[in-house]
PDB file of C-alpha atoms and ligand atoms in Angstrom:
ATOM      1  CA  UNK Z 240       0.000   0.000   0.000  1.00  0.00           C
ATOM      2  CA  UNK Z 241       1.504   3.318  -1.067  1.00  0.00           C
ATOM      3  CA  UNK Z 242       0.409   5.098   2.100  1.00  0.00           C
ATOM      4  CA  UNK Z 243       2.717   2.847   4.112  1.00  0.00           C
ATOM      5  CA  UNK Z 244      -0.191   2.011   6.436  1.00  0.00           C
ATOM      6  CA  UNK Z 245      -0.469  -1.571   7.570  1.00  0.00           C
ATOM      7  CA  UNK Z 246      -3.630  -3.529   6.821  1.00  0.00           C
ATOM      8  CA  UNK Z 247      -5.308  -3.006  10.195  1.00  0.00           C
ATOM      9  CA  UNK Z 248      -4.565   0.749  10.392  1.00  0.00           C
ATOM     10  CA  UNK Z 249      -5.822   1.195   6.837  1.00  0.00           C
ATOM     11  CA  UNK Z 250      -8.968  -0.742   7.667  1.00  0.00           C
ATOM     12  CA  UNK Z 251      -9.562   1.284  10.855  1.00  0.00           C
ATOM     13  CA  UNK Z 252      -9.141   4.490   8.824  1.00  0.00           C
ATOM     14  CA  UNK Z 253     -11.600   3.251   6.211  1.00  0.00           C
ATOM     15  CA  UNK Z 254     -14.157   2.293   8.871  1.00  0.00           C
ATOM     16  CA  UNK Z 255     -13.783   5.730  10.394  1.00  0.00           C
ATOM     17  CA  UNK Z 256     -14.489   7.338   7.030  1.00  0.00           C
ATOM     18  CA  UNK Z 257     -17.551   5.127   6.573  1.00  0.00           C
ATOM     19  CA  UNK Z 258     -18.687   6.174  10.053  1.00  0.00           C
ATOM     20  CA  UNK Z 259     -18.393   9.789   8.907  1.00  0.00           C
ATOM     21  CA  UNK Z 260     -20.663   9.047   5.980  1.00  0.00           C
ATOM     22  CA  UNK Z 261     -18.199   8.517   3.128  1.00  0.00           C
ATOM     23  CA  UNK Z 262     -19.912   6.349   0.513  1.00  0.00           C
ATOM     24  CA  UNK Z 263     -17.596   6.456  -2.505  1.00  0.00           C
ATOM     25  CA  UNK Z 264     -13.950   5.427  -2.828  1.00  0.00           C
ATOM     26  CA  UNK Z 265     -12.603   7.619  -5.616  1.00  0.00           C
ATOM     27  CA  UNK Z 266      -8.964   8.497  -6.243  1.00  0.00           C
ATOM     28  CA  UNK Z 267      -7.535  11.437  -8.191  1.00  0.00           C
ATOM     29  CA  UNK Z 268      -6.002   9.165 -10.815  1.00  0.00           C
ATOM     30  CA  UNK Z 269      -7.280   5.911 -12.344  1.00  0.00           C
ATOM     31  CA  UNK Z 270      -5.728   2.727 -10.959  1.00  0.00           C
ATOM     32  CA  UNK Z 271      -4.810  -0.271 -13.087  1.00  0.00           C
ATOM     33  CA  UNK Z 272      -5.889  -3.025 -10.687  1.00  0.00           C
ATOM     34  CA  UNK Z 273      -4.096  -5.665 -12.760  1.00  0.00           C
ATOM     35  CA  UNK Z 274      -0.730  -4.109 -12.032  1.00  0.00           C
ATOM     36  CA  UNK Z 275      -1.273  -3.529  -8.295  1.00  0.00           C
ATOM     37  CA  UNK Z 276       0.495  -6.130  -6.142  1.00  0.00           C
ATOM     38  CA  UNK Z 277      -1.688  -8.326  -3.868  1.00  0.00           C
ATOM     39  CA  UNK Z 278      -1.677  -6.548  -0.484  1.00  0.00           C
ATOM     40  CA  UNK Z 279      -4.121  -8.824   1.311  1.00  0.00           C
ATOM     41  CA  UNK Z 280      -2.765  -9.797   4.726  1.00  0.00           C
ATOM     42  CA  UNK Z 281      -0.935 -13.087   4.720  1.00  0.00           C
ATOM     43  CA  UNK Z 282      -0.255 -14.863   7.959  1.00  0.00           C
ATOM     44  CA  UNK Z 283       3.241 -14.100   9.147  1.00  0.00           C
ATOM     45  CA  UNK Z 284       5.527 -17.027   9.797  1.00  0.00           C
ATOM     46  CA  UNK Z 285       5.267 -16.421  13.530  1.00  0.00           C
ATOM     47  CA  UNK Z 286       1.448 -16.459  13.394  1.00  0.00           C
ATOM     48  CA  UNK Z 287       1.401 -19.703  11.477  1.00  0.00           C
ATOM     49  CA  UNK Z 288       3.878 -21.206  13.907  1.00  0.00           C
ATOM     50  CA  UNK Z 289       1.770 -20.086  16.856  1.00  0.00           C
ATOM     51  CA  UNK Z 290      -1.277 -21.816  15.395  1.00  0.00           C
ATOM     52  CA  UNK Z 291       0.532 -25.099  14.800  1.00  0.00           C
ATOM     53  CA  UNK Z 292       0.447 -27.531  17.709  1.00  0.00           C
ATOM     54  CA  UNK Z 293       3.524 -27.026  19.821  1.00  0.00           C
ATOM     55  CA  UNK Z 294       6.797 -28.836  19.568  1.00  0.00           C
ATOM     56  CA  UNK Z 295       7.542 -31.335  22.324  1.00  0.00           C
ATOM     57  CA  UNK Z 296       8.204 -29.548  25.585  1.00  0.00           C
ATOM     58  CA  UNK Z 297       6.291 -26.416  24.576  1.00  0.00           C
ATOM     59  CA  UNK Z 298       2.820 -25.823  25.916  1.00  0.00           C
ATOM     60  CA  UNK Z 299       0.109 -25.734  23.270  1.00  0.00           C
ATOM     61  CA  UNK Z 300      -1.993 -22.681  24.184  1.00  0.00           C
ATOM     62  CA  UNK Z 301      -5.239 -24.386  23.214  1.00  0.00           C
ATOM     63  CA  UNK Z 302      -4.461 -27.327  25.475  1.00  0.00           C
ATOM     64  CA  UNK Z 303      -3.456 -25.001  28.294  1.00  0.00           C
ATOM     65  CA  UNK Z 304      -6.747 -23.160  27.853  1.00  0.00           C
ATOM     66  CA  UNK Z 305      -8.715 -26.416  27.782  1.00  0.00           C
ATOM     67  CA  UNK Z 306      -7.110 -27.613  31.002  1.00  0.00           C
ATOM     68  CA  UNK Z 307      -7.533 -24.255  32.736  1.00  0.00           C
ATOM     69  CA  UNK Z 308     -11.160 -23.963  31.680  1.00  0.00           C
ATOM     70  CA  UNK Z 309     -11.972 -27.524  32.702  1.00  0.00           C
ATOM     71  CA  UNK Z 310     -10.460 -26.908  36.134  1.00  0.00           C
ATOM     72  CA  UNK Z 311     -12.800 -23.999  36.844  1.00  0.00           C
ATOM     73  CA  UNK Z 312     -15.735 -25.094  38.982  1.00  0.00           C
ATOM     74  CA  UNK Z 313     -17.468 -21.713  39.220  1.00  0.00           C
ATOM     75  CA  UNK Z 314     -17.703 -18.452  37.307  1.00  0.00           C
ATOM     76  CA  UNK Z 315     -15.325 -16.814  39.794  1.00  0.00           C
ATOM     77  CA  UNK Z 316     -12.797 -19.570  39.275  1.00  0.00           C
ATOM     78  CA  UNK Z 317     -13.197 -19.243  35.529  1.00  0.00           C
ATOM     79  CA  UNK Z 318     -12.518 -15.527  35.728  1.00  0.00           C
ATOM     80  CA  UNK Z 319      -9.384 -16.246  37.789  1.00  0.00           C
ATOM     81  CA  UNK Z 320      -8.260 -18.886  35.282  1.00  0.00           C
ATOM     82  CA  UNK Z 321      -8.682 -16.425  32.422  1.00  0.00           C
ATOM     83  CA  UNK Z 322      -6.831 -13.698  34.326  1.00  0.00           C
ATOM     84  CA  UNK Z 323      -3.956 -16.132  34.765  1.00  0.00           C
ATOM     85  CA  UNK Z 324      -3.889 -17.235  31.121  1.00  0.00           C
ATOM     86  CA  UNK Z 325      -0.816 -15.683  29.501  1.00  0.00           C
ATOM     87  CA  UNK Z 326      -0.821 -17.183  26.018  1.00  0.00           C
ATOM     88  CA  UNK Z 327      -3.020 -14.672  24.217  1.00  0.00           C
ATOM     89  CA  UNK Z 328      -1.168 -11.636  22.841  1.00  0.00           C
ATOM     90  CA  UNK Z 329      -4.276  -9.479  23.212  1.00  0.00           C
ATOM     91  CA  UNK Z 330      -3.838  -9.528  26.971  1.00  0.00           C
ATOM     92  CA  UNK Z 331      -0.669  -7.458  26.679  1.00  0.00           C
ATOM     93  CA  UNK Z 332      -2.352  -4.646  24.774  1.00  0.00           C
ATOM     94  CA  UNK Z 333      -5.524  -4.499  26.863  1.00  0.00           C
ATOM     95  CA  UNK Z 334      -6.074  -2.645  30.125  1.00  0.00           C
ATOM     96  CA  UNK Z 335      -7.964  -5.469  31.749  1.00  0.00           C
ATOM     97  CA  UNK Z 336      -9.960  -8.645  31.335  1.00  0.00           C
ATOM     98  CA  UNK Z 337     -13.574  -8.102  30.357  1.00  0.00           C
ATOM     99  CA  UNK Z 338     -15.293 -11.181  31.733  1.00  0.00           C
ATOM    100  CA  UNK Z 339     -19.059 -10.696  31.861  1.00  0.00           C
ATOM    101  CA  UNK Z 340     -21.903  -8.530  33.022  1.00  0.00           C
ATOM    102  CA  UNK Z 341     -25.506  -9.090  33.983  1.00  0.00           C
ATOM    103  CA  UNK Z 342     -27.181 -11.869  35.864  1.00  0.00           C
ATOM    104  CA  UNK Z 343     -25.450 -15.259  36.059  1.00  0.00           C
ATOM    105  CA  UNK Z 344     -27.993 -18.054  35.754  1.00  0.00           C
ATOM    106  CA  UNK Z 345     -30.291 -15.958  33.534  1.00  0.00           C
ATOM    107  CA  UNK Z 346     -32.255 -17.791  30.840  1.00  0.00           C
ATOM    108  CA  UNK Z 347     -30.632 -15.679  28.132  1.00  0.00           C
ATOM    109  CA  UNK Z 348     -26.885 -15.407  27.554  1.00  0.00           C
ATOM    110  CA  UNK Z 349     -25.616 -12.955  24.956  1.00  0.00           C
ATOM    111  CA  UNK Z 350     -22.293 -13.547  23.243  1.00  0.00           C
ATOM    112  CA  UNK Z 351     -20.707 -10.515  21.606  1.00  0.00           C
ATOM    113  CA  UNK Z 352     -17.392 -10.238  19.845  1.00  0.00           C
ATOM    114  CA  UNK Z 353     -14.710  -8.465  21.839  1.00  0.00           C
ATOM    115  CA  UNK Z 354     -14.411  -5.448  24.125  1.00  0.00           C
ATOM    116  CA  UNK Z 355     -13.984  -2.022  22.594  1.00  0.00           C
ATOM    117  CA  UNK Z 356     -12.429   1.052  24.160  1.00  0.00           C
ATOM    118  CA  UNK Z 357     -15.189   1.707  26.709  1.00  0.00           C
ATOM    119  CA  UNK Z 358     -15.413  -1.929  27.760  1.00  0.00           C
ATOM    120  CA  UNK Z 359     -11.620  -2.117  28.108  1.00  0.00           C
ATOM    121  CA  UNK Z 360     -11.744   0.916  30.380  1.00  0.00           C
ATOM    122  CA  UNK Z 361     -14.671  -0.253  32.517  1.00  0.00           C
ATOM    123  CA  UNK Z 362     -13.990  -3.987  32.566  1.00  0.00           C
ATOM    124  CA  UNK Z 363     -17.546  -4.848  31.499  1.00  0.00           C
ATOM    125  CA  UNK Z 364     -18.953  -5.944  28.132  1.00  0.00           C
ATOM    126  CA  UNK Z 365     -21.254  -3.731  26.096  1.00  0.00           C
ATOM    127  CA  UNK Z 366     -21.050  -0.478  28.008  1.00  0.00           C
ATOM    128  CA  UNK Z 367     -20.274   1.848  25.073  1.00  0.00           C
ATOM    129  CA  UNK Z 368     -22.684   3.107  22.402  1.00  0.00           C
ATOM    130  CA  UNK Z 369     -23.352  -0.382  21.067  1.00  0.00           C
ATOM    131  CA  UNK Z 370     -24.037  -1.547  24.609  1.00  0.00           C
ATOM    132  CA  UNK Z 371     -26.513   1.262  25.194  1.00  0.00           C
ATOM    133  CA  UNK Z 372     -28.349   0.262  22.045  1.00  0.00           C
ATOM    134  CA  UNK Z 373     -28.262  -3.354  23.190  1.00  0.00           C
ATOM    135  CA  UNK Z 374     -29.864  -2.354  26.490  1.00  0.00           C
ATOM    136  CA  UNK Z 375     -32.634  -0.521  24.627  1.00  0.00           C
ATOM    137  CA  UNK Z 376     -33.191  -3.521  22.362  1.00  0.00           C
ATOM    138  CA  UNK Z 377     -33.444  -5.823  25.362  1.00  0.00           C
ATOM    139  CA  UNK Z 378     -35.762  -3.458  27.210  1.00  0.00           C
ATOM    140  CA  UNK Z 379     -38.128  -3.570  24.220  1.00  0.00           C
ATOM    141  CA  UNK Z 380     -38.790  -7.244  24.995  1.00  0.00           C
ATOM    142  CA  UNK Z 381     -38.709  -6.859  28.780  1.00  0.00           C
ATOM    143  CA  UNK Z 382     -35.142  -8.049  29.241  1.00  0.00           C
ATOM    144  CA  UNK Z 383     -32.620  -6.290  31.423  1.00  0.00           C
ATOM    145  CA  UNK Z 384     -29.050  -7.282  32.201  1.00  0.00           C
ATOM    146  CA  UNK Z 385     -29.619  -6.386  35.862  1.00  0.00           C
ATOM    147  CA  UNK Z 386     -32.397  -8.970  36.098  1.00  0.00           C
ATOM    148  CA  UNK Z 387     -32.613 -11.582  33.400  1.00  0.00           C
ATOM    149  CA  UNK Z 388     -29.725 -11.453  30.914  1.00  0.00           C
ATOM    150  CA  UNK Z 389     -26.092 -12.512  31.170  1.00  0.00           C
ATOM    151  CA  UNK Z 390     -23.546 -11.044  28.730  1.00  0.00           C
ATOM    152  CA  UNK Z 391     -20.073 -12.001  27.630  1.00  0.00           C
ATOM    153  CA  UNK Z 392     -17.846 -11.851  24.549  1.00  0.00           C
ATOM    154  CA  UNK Z 393     -15.946 -14.364  22.459  1.00  0.00           C
ATOM    155  CA  UNK Z 394     -12.736 -12.588  23.459  1.00  0.00           C
ATOM    156  CA  UNK Z 395     -12.124 -11.076  26.884  1.00  0.00           C
ATOM    157  CA  UNK Z 396      -9.430  -8.584  25.815  1.00  0.00           C
ATOM    158  CA  UNK Z 397      -9.707  -5.619  23.500  1.00  0.00           C
ATOM    159  CA  UNK Z 398      -7.960  -6.172  20.158  1.00  0.00           C
ATOM    160  CA  UNK Z 399      -5.639  -3.278  19.238  1.00  0.00           C
ATOM    161  CA  UNK Z 400      -7.498  -0.509  17.386  1.00  0.00           C
ATOM    162  CA  UNK Z 401     -10.597  -2.723  17.568  1.00  0.00           C
ATOM    163  CA  UNK Z 402      -9.272  -4.881  14.748  1.00  0.00           C
ATOM    164  CA  UNK Z 403     -11.072  -8.139  13.989  1.00  0.00           C
ATOM    165  CA  UNK Z 404      -9.963 -11.004  16.210  1.00  0.00           C
ATOM    166  CA  UNK Z 405      -7.656 -13.519  14.535  1.00  0.00           C
ATOM    167  CA  UNK Z 406      -8.806 -17.129  14.121  1.00  0.00           C
ATOM    168  CA  UNK Z 407      -5.998 -18.375  16.367  1.00  0.00           C
ATOM    169  CA  UNK Z 408      -7.038 -15.936  19.119  1.00  0.00           C
ATOM    170  CA  UNK Z 409     -10.610 -17.180  18.898  1.00  0.00           C
ATOM    171  CA  UNK Z 410      -9.488 -20.813  18.867  1.00  0.00           C
ATOM    172  CA  UNK Z 411      -7.286 -20.267  21.893  1.00  0.00           C
ATOM    173  CA  UNK Z 412     -10.019 -18.618  23.952  1.00  0.00           C
ATOM    174  CA  UNK Z 413     -12.896 -20.849  22.868  1.00  0.00           C
ATOM    175  CA  UNK Z 414     -12.426 -23.433  25.642  1.00  0.00           C
ATOM    176  CA  UNK Z 415     -13.020 -20.603  28.138  1.00  0.00           C
ATOM    177  CA  UNK Z 416     -16.155 -19.509  26.289  1.00  0.00           C
ATOM    178  CA  UNK Z 417     -17.506 -23.055  26.281  1.00  0.00           C
ATOM    179  CA  UNK Z 418     -16.851 -23.408  29.990  1.00  0.00           C
ATOM    180  CA  UNK Z 419     -18.401 -20.004  30.571  1.00  0.00           C
ATOM    181  CA  UNK Z 420     -21.622 -21.140  28.923  1.00  0.00           C
ATOM    182  CA  UNK Z 421     -21.605 -24.431  30.840  1.00  0.00           C
ATOM    183  CA  UNK Z 422     -21.151 -22.639  34.179  1.00  0.00           C
ATOM    184  CA  UNK Z 423     -23.672 -19.863  33.486  1.00  0.00           C
ATOM    185  CA  UNK Z 424     -26.271 -22.480  32.433  1.00  0.00           C
ATOM    186  CA  UNK Z 425     -28.473 -20.335  30.185  1.00  0.00           C
ATOM    187  CA  UNK Z 426     -31.430 -21.800  28.270  1.00  0.00           C
ATOM    188  CA  UNK Z 427     -30.785 -19.783  25.123  1.00  0.00           C
ATOM    189  CA  UNK Z 428     -27.707 -18.250  23.516  1.00  0.00           C
ATOM    190  CA  UNK Z 429     -27.998 -15.012  21.570  1.00  0.00           C
ATOM    191  CA  UNK Z 430     -25.025 -14.667  19.268  1.00  0.00           C
ATOM    192  CA  UNK Z 431     -24.380 -11.180  17.938  1.00  0.00           C
ATOM    193  CA  UNK Z 432     -22.428 -10.380  14.787  1.00  0.00           C
ATOM    194  CA  UNK Z 433     -20.379 -12.274  12.235  1.00  0.00           C
ATOM    195  CA  UNK Z 434     -17.293 -12.853  14.368  1.00  0.00           C
ATOM    196  CA  UNK Z 435     -19.328 -14.454  17.144  1.00  0.00           C
ATOM    197  CA  UNK Z 436     -21.335 -16.441  14.610  1.00  0.00           C
ATOM    198  CA  UNK Z 437     -18.095 -17.812  13.205  1.00  0.00           C
ATOM    199  CA  UNK Z 438     -16.674 -18.523  16.655  1.00  0.00           C
ATOM    200  CA  UNK Z 439     -19.744 -20.222  18.112  1.00  0.00           C
ATOM    201  CA  UNK Z 440     -21.235 -21.937  15.055  1.00  0.00           C
ATOM    202  CA  UNK Z 441     -18.357 -22.032  12.587  1.00  0.00           C
ATOM    203  CA  UNK Z 442     -20.506 -20.155  10.065  1.00  0.00           C
ATOM    204  CA  UNK Z 443     -20.319 -16.760   8.416  1.00  0.00           C
ATOM    205  CA  UNK Z 444     -23.071 -14.767   6.764  1.00  0.00           C
ATOM    206  CA  UNK Z 445     -25.067 -13.093   9.503  1.00  0.00           C
ATOM    207  CA  UNK Z 446     -27.263 -11.298   6.962  1.00  0.00           C
ATOM    208  CA  UNK Z 447     -28.489 -14.662   5.704  1.00  0.00           C
ATOM    209  CA  UNK Z 448     -28.480 -16.477   9.050  1.00  0.00           C
ATOM    210  CA  UNK Z 449     -29.932 -13.880  11.416  1.00  0.00           C
ATOM    211  CA  UNK Z 450     -33.244 -14.631  12.999  1.00  0.00           C
ATOM    212  CA  UNK Z 451     -32.737 -18.364  12.552  1.00  0.00           C
ATOM    213  CA  UNK Z 452     -32.403 -20.878  15.316  1.00  0.00           C
ATOM    214  CA  UNK Z 453     -29.364 -23.095  15.402  1.00  0.00           C
ATOM    215  CA  UNK Z 454     -27.711 -25.297  17.985  1.00  0.00           C
ATOM    216  CA  UNK Z 455     -24.319 -24.917  19.686  1.00  0.00           C
ATOM    217  CA  UNK Z 456     -22.767 -25.961  22.966  1.00  0.00           C
ATOM    218  CA  UNK Z 457     -25.864 -28.083  23.581  1.00  0.00           C
ATOM    219  CA  UNK Z 458     -28.194 -25.077  23.467  1.00  0.00           C
ATOM    220  CA  UNK Z 459     -30.547 -23.335  21.063  1.00  0.00           C
ATOM    221  CA  UNK Z 460     -28.875 -20.327  19.501  1.00  0.00           C
ATOM    222  CA  UNK Z 461     -30.413 -17.341  17.761  1.00  0.00           C
ATOM    223  CA  UNK Z 462     -28.203 -15.171  15.578  1.00  0.00           C
ATOM    224  CA  UNK Z 463     -28.683 -11.436  15.436  1.00  0.00           C
ATOM    225  CA  UNK Z 464     -27.091  -8.369  13.946  1.00  0.00           C
ATOM    226  CA  UNK Z 465     -24.485  -6.795  16.177  1.00  0.00           C
ATOM    227  CA  UNK Z 466     -25.717  -3.525  17.753  1.00  0.00           C
ATOM    228  CA  UNK Z 467     -22.582  -1.743  16.473  1.00  0.00           C
ATOM    229  CA  UNK Z 468     -23.656  -2.719  12.952  1.00  0.00           C
ATOM    230  CA  UNK Z 469     -27.167  -1.430  13.659  1.00  0.00           C
ATOM    231  CA  UNK Z 470     -25.675   1.911  14.702  1.00  0.00           C
ATOM    232  CA  UNK Z 471     -24.017   2.112  11.291  1.00  0.00           C
ATOM    233  CA  UNK Z 472     -26.977   0.655   9.370  1.00  0.00           C
ATOM    234  CA  UNK Z 473     -30.110   1.839  11.216  1.00  0.00           C
ATOM    235  CA  UNK Z 474     -32.326   0.606   8.368  1.00  0.00           C
ATOM    236  CA  UNK Z 475     -31.505  -2.930   9.546  1.00  0.00           C
ATOM    237  CA  UNK Z 476     -33.209  -2.333  12.890  1.00  0.00           C
ATOM    238  CA  UNK Z 477     -36.435  -3.650  11.397  1.00  0.00           C
ATOM    239  CA  UNK Z 478     -34.886  -7.105  11.001  1.00  0.00           C
ATOM    240  CA  UNK Z 479     -33.367  -6.855  14.473  1.00  0.00           C
ATOM    241  CA  UNK Z 480     -36.806  -6.109  15.863  1.00  0.00           C
ATOM    242  CA  UNK Z 481     -38.214  -9.219  14.179  1.00  0.00           C
ATOM    243  CA  UNK Z 482     -35.394 -11.275  15.728  1.00  0.00           C
ATOM    244  CA  UNK Z 483     -36.098  -9.825  19.169  1.00  0.00           C
ATOM    245  CA  UNK Z 484     -39.759 -10.784  18.824  1.00  0.00           C
ATOM    246  CA  UNK Z 485     -38.696 -14.297  17.843  1.00  0.00           C
ATOM    247  CA  UNK Z 486     -36.566 -14.485  20.986  1.00  0.00           C
ATOM    248  CA  UNK Z 487     -39.414 -13.177  23.109  1.00  0.00           C
ATOM    249  CA  UNK Z 488     -41.828 -15.758  21.659  1.00  0.00           C
ATOM    250  CA  UNK Z 489     -39.318 -18.545  22.394  1.00  0.00           C
ATOM    251  CA  UNK Z 490     -38.919 -17.381  25.984  1.00  0.00           C
ATOM    252  CA  UNK Z 491     -42.699 -17.500  26.366  1.00  0.00           C
ATOM    253  CA  UNK Z 492     -42.788 -20.985  24.933  1.00  0.00           C
ATOM    254  CA  UNK Z 493     -44.612 -19.754  21.832  1.00  0.00           C
ATOM    255  CA  UNK Z 494     -42.098 -20.759  19.157  1.00  0.00           C
TER     256      UNK Z 494
HETATM  257  N1  URA O 692     -18.920  -5.061  20.979  1.00  0.00           N
HETATM  258  C1  URA O 692     -18.888  -6.328  21.425  1.00  0.00           C
HETATM  259  O1  URA O 692     -19.026  -7.279  20.655  1.00  0.00           O
HETATM  260  N2  URA O 692     -18.705  -6.513  22.716  1.00  0.00           N
HETATM  261  C2  URA O 692     -18.567  -5.525  23.588  1.00  0.00           C
HETATM  262  O2  URA O 692     -18.411  -5.801  24.756  1.00  0.00           O
HETATM  263  C3  URA O 692     -18.624  -4.211  23.096  1.00  0.00           C
HETATM  264  C4  URA O 692     -18.791  -3.995  21.794  1.00  0.00           C
END
């Protein structure tokens, strides 16, 4: 890239411009796309190596996470185990672990993607603008994190510049997420956004899959648009409303 920006900085800049309302990508001079080198991010050698099961004598992070998660007999112990887990690079860039918020044992457990700046600062998921919208969405169907909803994220640490989580980061932290769900014992999982959809169900395509029931971790799962996406695309709130009504009907035993 001529600007010298790396992929993630360039993407963050682009998202910022979209947020400001930019709708067209037009340069001053025409670009011959056939002569532009392929700048898509390729895994660096170190990243590939980190994802490959460890050499003898080295701890495999996924196995360490599995053992740590399995050893946790309560949500408090799980939080401690995650605090002590040192294999995920994201931990070094984040201010703190963002474990969960809301009511443990609630019938509904929401799984978001990863903490943003506000969540990183406060140590709780969904407290920024997206979180405020989430609270309003929940209130519309008589749900409230202080009473009957439990909330966590696929990743407990903020990725730098809010970049998308890497597959190896998700894979490494998934044993903790699975244990989290098992210990919180919800009846229904609400999975928000594409990253979470991929992490929990191994599927992408939230636009196609939203509003549909699926099954993961032994529980019924409903997929919904992420509230941050709804802030950017308010016209999609109509579909989100339909999905909320579907959730409400299920909770009442009507669907
Ligand atoms: N987006 C998420 O997916 N999770 C949060 O906690 C905040 C924003």
